[in-house]
Short mmCIF file of C-alpha atoms and ligand atoms in Angstrom, two decimals:
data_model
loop_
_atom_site.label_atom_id
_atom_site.label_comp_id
_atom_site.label_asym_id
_atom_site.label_seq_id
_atom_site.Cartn_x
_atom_site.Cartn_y
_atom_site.Cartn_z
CA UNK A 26 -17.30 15.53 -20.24
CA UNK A 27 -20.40 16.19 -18.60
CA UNK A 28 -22.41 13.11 -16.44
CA UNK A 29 -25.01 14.94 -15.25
CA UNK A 30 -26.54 13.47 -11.95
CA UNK A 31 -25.29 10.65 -10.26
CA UNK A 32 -25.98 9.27 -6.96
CA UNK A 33 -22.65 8.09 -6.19
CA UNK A 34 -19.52 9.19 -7.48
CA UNK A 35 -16.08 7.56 -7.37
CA UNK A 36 -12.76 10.02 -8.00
CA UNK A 37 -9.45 8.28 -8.91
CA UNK A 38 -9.59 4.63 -10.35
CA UNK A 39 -7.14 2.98 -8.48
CA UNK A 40 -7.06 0.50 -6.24
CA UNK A 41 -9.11 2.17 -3.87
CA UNK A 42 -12.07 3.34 -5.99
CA UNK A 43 -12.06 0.53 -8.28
CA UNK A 44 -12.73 -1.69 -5.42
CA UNK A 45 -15.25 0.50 -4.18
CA UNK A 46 -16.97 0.52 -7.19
CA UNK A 47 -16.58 -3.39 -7.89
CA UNK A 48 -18.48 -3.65 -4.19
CA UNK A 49 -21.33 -1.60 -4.84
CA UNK A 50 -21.74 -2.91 -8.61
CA UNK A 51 -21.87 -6.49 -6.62
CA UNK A 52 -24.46 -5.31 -4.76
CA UNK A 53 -26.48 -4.07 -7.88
CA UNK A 54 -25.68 -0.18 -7.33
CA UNK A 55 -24.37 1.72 -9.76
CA UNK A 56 -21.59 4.30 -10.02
CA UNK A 57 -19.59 6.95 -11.61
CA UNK A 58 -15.62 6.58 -11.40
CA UNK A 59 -13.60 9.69 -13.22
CA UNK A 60 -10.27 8.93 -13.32
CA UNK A 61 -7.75 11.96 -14.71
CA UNK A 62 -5.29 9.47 -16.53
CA UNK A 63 -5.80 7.34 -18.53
CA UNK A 64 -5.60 3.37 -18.73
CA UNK A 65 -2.59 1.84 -18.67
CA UNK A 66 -1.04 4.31 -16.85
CA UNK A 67 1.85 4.42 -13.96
CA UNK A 68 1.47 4.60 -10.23
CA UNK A 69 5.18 4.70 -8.57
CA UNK A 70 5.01 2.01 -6.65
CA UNK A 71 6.87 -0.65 -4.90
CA UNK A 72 4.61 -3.13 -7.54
CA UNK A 73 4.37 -5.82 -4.26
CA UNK A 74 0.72 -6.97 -3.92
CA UNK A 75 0.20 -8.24 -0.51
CA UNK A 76 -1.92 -11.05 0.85
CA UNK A 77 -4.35 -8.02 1.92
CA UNK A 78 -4.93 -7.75 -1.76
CA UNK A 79 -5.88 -11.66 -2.91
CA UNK A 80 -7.99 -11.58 0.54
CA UNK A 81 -9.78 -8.63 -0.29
CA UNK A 82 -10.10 -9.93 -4.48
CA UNK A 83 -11.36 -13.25 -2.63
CA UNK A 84 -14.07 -11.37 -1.02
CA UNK A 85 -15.13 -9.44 -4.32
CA UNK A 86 -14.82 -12.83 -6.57
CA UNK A 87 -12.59 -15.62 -5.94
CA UNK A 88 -12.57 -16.01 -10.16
CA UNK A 89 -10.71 -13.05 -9.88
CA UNK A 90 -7.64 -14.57 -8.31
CA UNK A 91 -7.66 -16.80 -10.94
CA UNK A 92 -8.06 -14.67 -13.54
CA UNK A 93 -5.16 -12.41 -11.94
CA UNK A 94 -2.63 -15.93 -11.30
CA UNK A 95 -2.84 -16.23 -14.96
CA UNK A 96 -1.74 -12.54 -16.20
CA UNK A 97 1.89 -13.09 -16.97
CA UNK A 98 2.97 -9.34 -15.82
CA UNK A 99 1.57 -10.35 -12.45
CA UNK A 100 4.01 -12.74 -10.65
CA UNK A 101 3.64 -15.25 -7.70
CA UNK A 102 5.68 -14.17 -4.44
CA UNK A 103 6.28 -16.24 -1.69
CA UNK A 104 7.74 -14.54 1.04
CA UNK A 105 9.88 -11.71 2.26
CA UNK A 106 13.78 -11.41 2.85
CA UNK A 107 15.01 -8.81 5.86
CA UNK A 108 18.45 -7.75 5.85
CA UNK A 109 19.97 -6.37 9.32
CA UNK A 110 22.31 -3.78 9.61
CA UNK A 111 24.73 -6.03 10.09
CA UNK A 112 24.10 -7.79 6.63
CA UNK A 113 22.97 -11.24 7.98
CA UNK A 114 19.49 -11.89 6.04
CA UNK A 115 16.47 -13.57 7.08
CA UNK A 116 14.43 -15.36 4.36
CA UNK A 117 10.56 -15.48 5.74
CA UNK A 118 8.26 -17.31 3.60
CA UNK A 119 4.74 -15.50 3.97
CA UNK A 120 3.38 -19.19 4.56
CA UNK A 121 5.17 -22.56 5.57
CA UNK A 122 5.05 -25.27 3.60
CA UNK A 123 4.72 -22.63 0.77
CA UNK A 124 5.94 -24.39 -2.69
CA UNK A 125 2.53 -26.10 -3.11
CA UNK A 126 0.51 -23.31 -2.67
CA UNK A 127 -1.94 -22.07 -5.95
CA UNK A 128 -2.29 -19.52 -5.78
CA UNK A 129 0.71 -17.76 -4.22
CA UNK A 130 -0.35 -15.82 -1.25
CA UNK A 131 1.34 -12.40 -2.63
CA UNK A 132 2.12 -11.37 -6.29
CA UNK A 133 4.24 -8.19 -7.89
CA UNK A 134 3.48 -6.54 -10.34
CA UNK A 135 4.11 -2.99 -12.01
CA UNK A 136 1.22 -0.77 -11.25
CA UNK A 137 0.71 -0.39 -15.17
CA UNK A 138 -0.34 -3.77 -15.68
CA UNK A 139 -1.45 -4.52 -12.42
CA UNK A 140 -4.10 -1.00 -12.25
CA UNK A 141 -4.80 -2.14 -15.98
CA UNK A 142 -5.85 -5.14 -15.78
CA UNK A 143 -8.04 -4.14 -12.29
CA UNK A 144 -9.71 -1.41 -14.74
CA UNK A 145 -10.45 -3.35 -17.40
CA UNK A 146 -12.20 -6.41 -15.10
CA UNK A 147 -14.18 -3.13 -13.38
CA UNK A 148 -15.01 -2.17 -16.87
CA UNK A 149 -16.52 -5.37 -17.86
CA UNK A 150 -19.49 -4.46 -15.63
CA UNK A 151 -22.39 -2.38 -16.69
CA UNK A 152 -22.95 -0.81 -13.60
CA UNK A 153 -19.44 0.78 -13.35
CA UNK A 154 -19.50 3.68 -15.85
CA UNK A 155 -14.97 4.51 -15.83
CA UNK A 156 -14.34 7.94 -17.45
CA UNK A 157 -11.09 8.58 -17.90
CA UNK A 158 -8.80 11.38 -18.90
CA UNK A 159 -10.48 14.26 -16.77
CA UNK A 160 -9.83 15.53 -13.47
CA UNK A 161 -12.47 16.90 -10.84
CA UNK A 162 -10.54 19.64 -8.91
CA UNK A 163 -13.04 21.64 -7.55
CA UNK A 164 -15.79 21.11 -5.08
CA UNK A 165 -18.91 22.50 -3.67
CA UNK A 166 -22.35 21.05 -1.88
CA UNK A 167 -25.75 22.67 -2.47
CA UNK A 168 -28.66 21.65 -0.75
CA UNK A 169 -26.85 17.97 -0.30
CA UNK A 170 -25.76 17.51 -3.66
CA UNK A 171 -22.01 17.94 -4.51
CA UNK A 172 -21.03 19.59 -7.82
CA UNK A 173 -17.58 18.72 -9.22
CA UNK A 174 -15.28 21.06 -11.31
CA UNK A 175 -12.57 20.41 -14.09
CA UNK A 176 -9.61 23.22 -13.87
CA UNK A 177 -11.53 25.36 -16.37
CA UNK A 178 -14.74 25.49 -13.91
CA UNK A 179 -16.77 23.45 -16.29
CA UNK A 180 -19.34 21.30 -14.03
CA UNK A 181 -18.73 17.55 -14.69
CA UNK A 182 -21.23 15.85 -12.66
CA UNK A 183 -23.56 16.73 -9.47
CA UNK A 184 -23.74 13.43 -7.11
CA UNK A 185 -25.04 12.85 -3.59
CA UNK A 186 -22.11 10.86 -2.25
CA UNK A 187 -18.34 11.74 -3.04
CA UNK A 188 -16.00 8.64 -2.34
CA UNK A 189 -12.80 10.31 -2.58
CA UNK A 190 -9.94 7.95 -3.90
CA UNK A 191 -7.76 10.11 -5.72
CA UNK A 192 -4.61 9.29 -3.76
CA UNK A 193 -2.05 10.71 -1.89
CA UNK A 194 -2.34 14.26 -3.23
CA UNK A 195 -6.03 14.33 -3.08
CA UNK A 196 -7.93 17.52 -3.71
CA UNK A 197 -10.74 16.48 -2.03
CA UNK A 198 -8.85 15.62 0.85
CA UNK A 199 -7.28 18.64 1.31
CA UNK A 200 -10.16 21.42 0.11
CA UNK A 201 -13.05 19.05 2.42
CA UNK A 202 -11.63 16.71 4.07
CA UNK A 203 -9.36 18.87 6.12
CA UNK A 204 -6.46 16.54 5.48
CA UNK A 205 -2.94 17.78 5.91
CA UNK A 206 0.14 16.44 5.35
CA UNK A 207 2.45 16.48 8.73
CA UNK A 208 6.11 14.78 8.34
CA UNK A 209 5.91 12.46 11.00
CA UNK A 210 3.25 10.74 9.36
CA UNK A 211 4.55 10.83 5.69
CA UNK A 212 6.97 8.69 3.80
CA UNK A 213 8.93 9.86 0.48
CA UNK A 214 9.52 6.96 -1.50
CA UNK A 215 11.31 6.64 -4.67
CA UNK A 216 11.10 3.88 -7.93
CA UNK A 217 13.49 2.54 -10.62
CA UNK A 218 13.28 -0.45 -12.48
CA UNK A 219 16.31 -2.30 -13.43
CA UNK A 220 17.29 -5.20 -15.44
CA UNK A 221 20.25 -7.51 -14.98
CA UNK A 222 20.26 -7.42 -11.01
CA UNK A 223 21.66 -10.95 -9.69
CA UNK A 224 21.15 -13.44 -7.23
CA UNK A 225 17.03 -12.68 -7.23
CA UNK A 226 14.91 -14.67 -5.26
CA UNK A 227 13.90 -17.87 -6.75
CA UNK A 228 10.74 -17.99 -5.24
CA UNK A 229 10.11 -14.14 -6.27
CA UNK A 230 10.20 -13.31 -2.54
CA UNK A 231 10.40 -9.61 -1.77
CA UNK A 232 14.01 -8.04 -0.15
CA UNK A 233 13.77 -5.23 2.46
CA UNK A 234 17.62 -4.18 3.54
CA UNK A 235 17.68 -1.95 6.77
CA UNK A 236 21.23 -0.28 5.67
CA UNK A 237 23.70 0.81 8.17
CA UNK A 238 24.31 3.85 6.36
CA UNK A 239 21.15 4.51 5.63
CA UNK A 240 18.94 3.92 8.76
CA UNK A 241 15.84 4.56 9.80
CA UNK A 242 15.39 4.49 6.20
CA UNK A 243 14.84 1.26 3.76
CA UNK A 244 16.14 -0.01 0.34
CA UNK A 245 14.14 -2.52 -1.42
CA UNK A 246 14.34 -5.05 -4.33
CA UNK A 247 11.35 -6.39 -5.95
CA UNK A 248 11.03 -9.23 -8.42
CA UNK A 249 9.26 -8.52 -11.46
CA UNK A 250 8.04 -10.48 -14.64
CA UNK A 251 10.77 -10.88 -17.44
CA UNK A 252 13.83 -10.88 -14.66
CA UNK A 253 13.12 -7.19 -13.93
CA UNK A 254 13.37 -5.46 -10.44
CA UNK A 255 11.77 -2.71 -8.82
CA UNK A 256 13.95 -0.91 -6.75
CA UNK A 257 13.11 2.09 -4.88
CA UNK A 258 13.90 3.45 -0.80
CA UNK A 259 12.11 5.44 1.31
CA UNK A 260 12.27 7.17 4.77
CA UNK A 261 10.01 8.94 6.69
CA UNK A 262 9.54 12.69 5.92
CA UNK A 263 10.74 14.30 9.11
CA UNK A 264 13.87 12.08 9.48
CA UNK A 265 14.87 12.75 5.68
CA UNK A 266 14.31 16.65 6.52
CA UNK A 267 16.22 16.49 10.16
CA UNK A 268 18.86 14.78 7.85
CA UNK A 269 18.61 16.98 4.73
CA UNK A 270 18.99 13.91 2.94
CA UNK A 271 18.71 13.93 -0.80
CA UNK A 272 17.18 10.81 -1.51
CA UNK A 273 17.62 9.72 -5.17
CA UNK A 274 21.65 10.77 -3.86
CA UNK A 275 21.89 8.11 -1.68
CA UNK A 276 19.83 5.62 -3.33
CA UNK A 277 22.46 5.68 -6.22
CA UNK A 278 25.32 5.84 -3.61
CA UNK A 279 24.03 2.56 -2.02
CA UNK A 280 23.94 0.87 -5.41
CA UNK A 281 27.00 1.85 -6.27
CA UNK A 282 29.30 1.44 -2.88
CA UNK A 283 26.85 -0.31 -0.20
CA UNK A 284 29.50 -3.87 0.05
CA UNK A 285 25.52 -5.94 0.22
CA UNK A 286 24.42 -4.75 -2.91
CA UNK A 287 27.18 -3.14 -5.59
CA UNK A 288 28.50 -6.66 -6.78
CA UNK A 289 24.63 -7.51 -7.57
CA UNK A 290 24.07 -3.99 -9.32
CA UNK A 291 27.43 -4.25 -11.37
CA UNK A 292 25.68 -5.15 -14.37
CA UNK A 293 22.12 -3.73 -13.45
CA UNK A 294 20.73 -1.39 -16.15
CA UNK A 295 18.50 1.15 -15.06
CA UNK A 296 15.68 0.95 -17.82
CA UNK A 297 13.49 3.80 -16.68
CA UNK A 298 13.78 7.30 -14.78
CA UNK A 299 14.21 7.07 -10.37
CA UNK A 300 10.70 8.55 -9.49
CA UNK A 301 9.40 9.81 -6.49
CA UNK A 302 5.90 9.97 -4.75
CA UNK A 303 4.44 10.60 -0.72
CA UNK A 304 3.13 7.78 1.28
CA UNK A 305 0.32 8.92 3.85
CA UNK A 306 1.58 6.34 6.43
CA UNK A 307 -1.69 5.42 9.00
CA UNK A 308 0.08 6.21 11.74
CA UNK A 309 -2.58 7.89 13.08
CA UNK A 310 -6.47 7.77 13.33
CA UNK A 311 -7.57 10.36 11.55
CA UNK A 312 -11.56 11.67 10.36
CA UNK A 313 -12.66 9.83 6.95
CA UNK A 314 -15.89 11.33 6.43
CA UNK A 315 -18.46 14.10 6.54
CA UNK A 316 -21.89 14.34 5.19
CA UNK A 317 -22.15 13.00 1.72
CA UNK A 318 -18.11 12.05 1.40
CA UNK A 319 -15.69 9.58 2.41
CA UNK A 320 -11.93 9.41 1.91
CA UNK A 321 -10.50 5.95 0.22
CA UNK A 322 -6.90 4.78 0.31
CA UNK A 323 -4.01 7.26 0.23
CA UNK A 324 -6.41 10.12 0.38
CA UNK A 325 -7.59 8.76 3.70
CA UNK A 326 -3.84 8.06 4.90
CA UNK A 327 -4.02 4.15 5.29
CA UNK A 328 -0.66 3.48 4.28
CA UNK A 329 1.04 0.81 6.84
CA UNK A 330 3.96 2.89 8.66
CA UNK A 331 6.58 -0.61 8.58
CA UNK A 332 6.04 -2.54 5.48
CA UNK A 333 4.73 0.89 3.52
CA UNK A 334 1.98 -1.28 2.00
CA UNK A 335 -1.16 0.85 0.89
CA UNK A 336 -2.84 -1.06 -1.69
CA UNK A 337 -4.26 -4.00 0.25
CA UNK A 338 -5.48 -0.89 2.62
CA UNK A 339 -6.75 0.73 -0.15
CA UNK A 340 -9.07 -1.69 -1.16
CA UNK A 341 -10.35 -2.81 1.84
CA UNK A 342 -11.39 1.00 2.67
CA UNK A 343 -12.90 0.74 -0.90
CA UNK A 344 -14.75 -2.34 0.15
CA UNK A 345 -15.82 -0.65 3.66
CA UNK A 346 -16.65 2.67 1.84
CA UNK A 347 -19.25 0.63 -0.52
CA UNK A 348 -20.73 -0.75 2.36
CA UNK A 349 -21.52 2.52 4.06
CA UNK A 350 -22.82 3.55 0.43
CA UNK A 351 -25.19 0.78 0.60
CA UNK A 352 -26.59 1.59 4.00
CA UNK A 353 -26.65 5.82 2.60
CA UNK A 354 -28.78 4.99 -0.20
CA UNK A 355 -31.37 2.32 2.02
CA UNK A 356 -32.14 4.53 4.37
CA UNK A 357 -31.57 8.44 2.33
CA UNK A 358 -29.44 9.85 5.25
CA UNK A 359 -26.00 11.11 4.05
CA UNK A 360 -25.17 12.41 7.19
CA UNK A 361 -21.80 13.14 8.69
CA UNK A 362 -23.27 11.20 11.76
CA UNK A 363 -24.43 8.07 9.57
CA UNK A 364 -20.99 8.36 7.41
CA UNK A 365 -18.92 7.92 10.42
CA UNK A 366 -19.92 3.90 10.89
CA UNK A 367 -17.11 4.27 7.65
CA UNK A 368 -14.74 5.59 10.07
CA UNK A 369 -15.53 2.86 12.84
CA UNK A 370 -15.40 -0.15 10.09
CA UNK A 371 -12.26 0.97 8.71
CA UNK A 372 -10.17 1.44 11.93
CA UNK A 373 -11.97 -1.71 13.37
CA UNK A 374 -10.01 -4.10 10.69
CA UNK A 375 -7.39 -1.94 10.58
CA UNK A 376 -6.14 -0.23 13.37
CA UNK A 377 -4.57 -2.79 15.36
CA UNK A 378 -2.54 -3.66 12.49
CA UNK A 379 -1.61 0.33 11.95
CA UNK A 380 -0.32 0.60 15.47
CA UNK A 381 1.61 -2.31 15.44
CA UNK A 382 3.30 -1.48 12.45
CA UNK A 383 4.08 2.15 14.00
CA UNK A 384 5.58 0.16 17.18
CA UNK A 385 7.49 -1.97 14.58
CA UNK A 386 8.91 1.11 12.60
CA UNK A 387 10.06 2.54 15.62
CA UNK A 388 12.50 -0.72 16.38
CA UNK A 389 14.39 0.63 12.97
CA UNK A 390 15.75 2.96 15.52
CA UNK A 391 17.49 0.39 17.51
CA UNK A 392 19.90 -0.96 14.62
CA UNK A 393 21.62 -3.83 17.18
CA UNK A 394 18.07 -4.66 18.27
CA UNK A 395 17.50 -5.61 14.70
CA UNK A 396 20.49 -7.24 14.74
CA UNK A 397 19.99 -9.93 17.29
CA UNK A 398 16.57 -10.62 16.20
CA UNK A 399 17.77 -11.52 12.79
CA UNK A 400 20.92 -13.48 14.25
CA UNK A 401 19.07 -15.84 16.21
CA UNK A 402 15.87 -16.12 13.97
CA UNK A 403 18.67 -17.16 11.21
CA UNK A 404 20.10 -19.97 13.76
CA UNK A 405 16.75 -20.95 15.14
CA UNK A 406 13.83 -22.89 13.55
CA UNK A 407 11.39 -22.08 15.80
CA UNK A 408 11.82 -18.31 15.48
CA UNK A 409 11.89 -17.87 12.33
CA UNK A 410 8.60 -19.84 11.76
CA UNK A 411 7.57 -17.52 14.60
CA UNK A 412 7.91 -14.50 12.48
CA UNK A 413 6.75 -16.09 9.64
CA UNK A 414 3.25 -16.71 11.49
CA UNK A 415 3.32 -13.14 12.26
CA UNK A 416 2.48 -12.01 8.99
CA UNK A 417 -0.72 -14.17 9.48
CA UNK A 418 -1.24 -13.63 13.23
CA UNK A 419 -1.23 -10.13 15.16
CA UNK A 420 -0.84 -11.59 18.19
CA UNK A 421 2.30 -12.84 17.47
CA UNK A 422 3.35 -9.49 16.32
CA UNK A 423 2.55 -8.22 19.07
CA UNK A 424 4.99 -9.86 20.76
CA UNK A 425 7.58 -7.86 18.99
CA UNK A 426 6.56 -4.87 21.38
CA UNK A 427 7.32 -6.51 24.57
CA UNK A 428 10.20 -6.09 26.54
CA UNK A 429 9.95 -9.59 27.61
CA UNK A 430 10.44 -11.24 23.95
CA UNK A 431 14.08 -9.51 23.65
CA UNK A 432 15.20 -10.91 26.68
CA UNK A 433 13.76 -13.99 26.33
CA UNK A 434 15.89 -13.76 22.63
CA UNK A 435 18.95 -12.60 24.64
CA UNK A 436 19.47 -15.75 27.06
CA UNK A 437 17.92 -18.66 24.44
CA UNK A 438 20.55 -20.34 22.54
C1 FAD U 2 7.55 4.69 -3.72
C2 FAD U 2 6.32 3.94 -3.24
C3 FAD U 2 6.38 2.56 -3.03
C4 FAD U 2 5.23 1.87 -2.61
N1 FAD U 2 5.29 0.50 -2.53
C5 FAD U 2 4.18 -0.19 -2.22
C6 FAD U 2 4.18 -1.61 -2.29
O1 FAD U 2 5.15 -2.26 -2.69
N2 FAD U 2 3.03 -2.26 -1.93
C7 FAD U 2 1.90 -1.59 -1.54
O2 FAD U 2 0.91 -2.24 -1.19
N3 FAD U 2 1.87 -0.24 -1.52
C8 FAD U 2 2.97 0.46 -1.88
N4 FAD U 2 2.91 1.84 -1.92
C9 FAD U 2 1.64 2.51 -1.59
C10 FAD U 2 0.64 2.38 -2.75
O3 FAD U 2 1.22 2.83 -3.94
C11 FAD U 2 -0.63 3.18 -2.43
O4 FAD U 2 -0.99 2.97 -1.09
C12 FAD U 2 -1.81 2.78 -3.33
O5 FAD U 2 -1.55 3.08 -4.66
C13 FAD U 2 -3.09 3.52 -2.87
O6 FAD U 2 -4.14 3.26 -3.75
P1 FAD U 2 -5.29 4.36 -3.97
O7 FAD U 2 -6.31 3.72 -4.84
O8 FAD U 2 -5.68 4.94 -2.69
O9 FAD U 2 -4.55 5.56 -4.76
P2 FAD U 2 -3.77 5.56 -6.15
O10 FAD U 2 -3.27 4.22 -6.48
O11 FAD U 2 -2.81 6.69 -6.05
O12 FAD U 2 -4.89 5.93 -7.19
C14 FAD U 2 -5.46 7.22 -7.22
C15 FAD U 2 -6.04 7.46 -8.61
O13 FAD U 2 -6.72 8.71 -8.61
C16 FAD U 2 -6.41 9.42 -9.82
N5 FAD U 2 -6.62 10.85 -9.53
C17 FAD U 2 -5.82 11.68 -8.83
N6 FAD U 2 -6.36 12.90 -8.74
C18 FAD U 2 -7.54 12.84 -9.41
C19 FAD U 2 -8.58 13.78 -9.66
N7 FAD U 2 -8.48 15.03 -9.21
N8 FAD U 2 -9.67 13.39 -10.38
C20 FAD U 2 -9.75 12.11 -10.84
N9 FAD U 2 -8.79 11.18 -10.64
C21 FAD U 2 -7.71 11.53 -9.91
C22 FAD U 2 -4.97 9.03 -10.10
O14 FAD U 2 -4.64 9.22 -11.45
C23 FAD U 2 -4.98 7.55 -9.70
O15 FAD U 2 -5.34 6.70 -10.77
C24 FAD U 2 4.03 2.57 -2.35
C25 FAD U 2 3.97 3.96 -2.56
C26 FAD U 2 5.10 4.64 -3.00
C27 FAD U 2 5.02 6.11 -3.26
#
């Protein structure tokens, strides 16, 4: 595959590129996405789509929504279940008054259908030219053009702007963007999908369980279409190490013996193989971009350190990264000083959220802290609509991080 000379182009068609091509195709510019797989293929993945995504597909094309409410494979979800340590669950609806809501403010869906059907709506526009089924692994810049490499050194295409969205094991993350992976920062996850697992949610919301025996680490089940479930776990990378936990060990252990969850497994089949993959958690603020490149998504380490959700993240940096595109090819300067108004637009929307989160991931630690919030949000009204607003408002989350709010917890009845 050879594409000669391109002004801008797009590696990895996931979330993350596809959006950023969608953007700058809305905006009349065209672009060049290579993609190594190719379509449908998997992404291991907790398959939840939060409201991050249907604001961000709003943005793009509010047909799109639509269009994406009517795929069967992709499924309405209404809210989120926590489980506490101590087993008592809390059942937060990601919007009150949710049953008469079209459409549903989150969906869930495996990344084969979901990344699918994305690709194909990208496809349907002229101006995004999709190759798939070839790899760019090697990179160099002569006077301000980039030249991309397959494995055998072949040149594939020379471009002015890189937007790197090739995911959490980027190359171009690593070899220009300086990117490294350090544990404190990094999630392992791990996928299965089962049939046959009871008591679901009727209202497809998601379940996160915070385990005794398996804190600060997370077990999740996931409606899917055709009573299927995605369950997977994760923990972050220097607590699994400290541990020398074996992951895909204890996630079978939980199913099997954990007194919250064996009775609903006993007669789960597991229809596929337990997979694993990294999460780049955006726990910290890190560079995105140099002169001609930016870094999209997982490669840019945007995943959100509580809820581990990366695509919505994705896709808005896609969205952010077209943008700065935009303003690179208006005025011809592909500067690292012009790129970095990426970096600023990114962390602007997102930061806040990021450090929350990271404040929010460290109250795992605290097991009878969890606890008590869980107890009284399950006896009291008015908390647990609190929480439920905090999905939508970070103000209210931000209450989570004062000292005050636990003591005010402690002595209301
Ligand atoms: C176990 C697990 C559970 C998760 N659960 C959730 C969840 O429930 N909800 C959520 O929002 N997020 C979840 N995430 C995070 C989410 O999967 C990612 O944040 C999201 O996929 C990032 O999108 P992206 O477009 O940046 O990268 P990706 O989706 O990884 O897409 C990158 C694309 O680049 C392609 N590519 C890679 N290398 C090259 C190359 N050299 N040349 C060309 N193409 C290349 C890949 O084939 C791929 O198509 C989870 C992650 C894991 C590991």
């Amino acid at each position: 595959m050879k594409s000669g000379l391109r002004e801008i182009t797009i590696l990895g068609a996931g979330p993350g590129g596809l959006l950023a091509a969608m953007f700058l195709a809305k905006a009349g510019i065209p672009s060049l996405v290579l993609e190594k797989e190719t379509f449908p293929r998997d992404k291991i993945c907790g398959d939840a789509l939060s409201g991050k995504v249907v604001e961000i597909l709003k943005k793009l094309d509010p047909a799109l929504v639509d269009r994406m409410a009517q795929n069967p494979q992709i499924i309405g979800s209404y809210g989120v279940t926590f489980v506490a340590p101590n087993q008592k669950a809390l059942r937060v609806p990601f919007k009150q008054d949710y049953s008469t809501l079209s459409p549903a403010p989150g969906f869930i869906s495996k990344r084969l259908d979901y990344d699918h059907w994305l690709a194909e709506e990208a496809r349907k526009n002229p101006l995004i030219d999709l190759q798939e089924g070839g790899a760019a692994v090697d990179f160099s810049r002569e006077n301000g053009v980039w030249i991309c490499r397959d494995k055998a050194g072949e040149e594939i295409v020379r471009s002015s702007l890189i937007i790197a969205a090739d995911g959490a094991h980027s190359r171009f993350a690593k070899q220009v963007g300086g990117m490294k992976m350090d544990p404190k920062h990094y999630c392992a996850g791990l996928r299965a999908y089962y049939t046959g697992v009871k008591d679901l949610d009727p209202d497809n919301f998601i379940e996160l369980h915070f385990l005794k025996n398996f804190l600060p680490g997370y077990f999740w089940i996931f409606p899917l279409a055709n009573g299927r479930a995605n369950v997977g776990v994760g923990m972050r990378s220097d607590k699994m190490q400290g541990k020398k936990i074996n992951l895909k060990k204890e996630m079978l252990r939980l199913i099997d013996s954990d007194p919250a969850l064996k009775d609903r497994f006993a007669d789960a089949k597991l229809e596929s193989t337990i997979d694993g993959y990294g999460l780049p958690l955006g726990s910290e603020k890190r560079s995105l971009s140099g002169a001609g490149w930016m870094l999209v998504g997982d490669a840019a380490s945007l995943i959100d350190p509580f809820t581990g959700e990366g695509i919505g993240n994705a896709m808005y940096s896609g969205y952010f990264a077209a943008l700065q595109a935009q303003r690179c090819l208006e005025s011809q300067d592909f500067s690292a000083k012009a790129m970095s108004q990426y970096d600023e637009e990114v962390y602007l929307r997102l930061w806040d959220e990021l450090k929350l989160s990271k404040r929010m991931q460290e109250l795992v630690k605290y097991p009878w802290l969890f606890n008590l919030v869980v107890n009284k949000a399950t006896k009291s009204k008015t908390l647990s609509e609190m929480i439920s607003c905090m999905f939508e408002d970070l103000d209210l989350r931000d209450r989570l991080k004062s000292p005050s709010f636990y003591l005010k917890l402690l002595f209301n009845r």
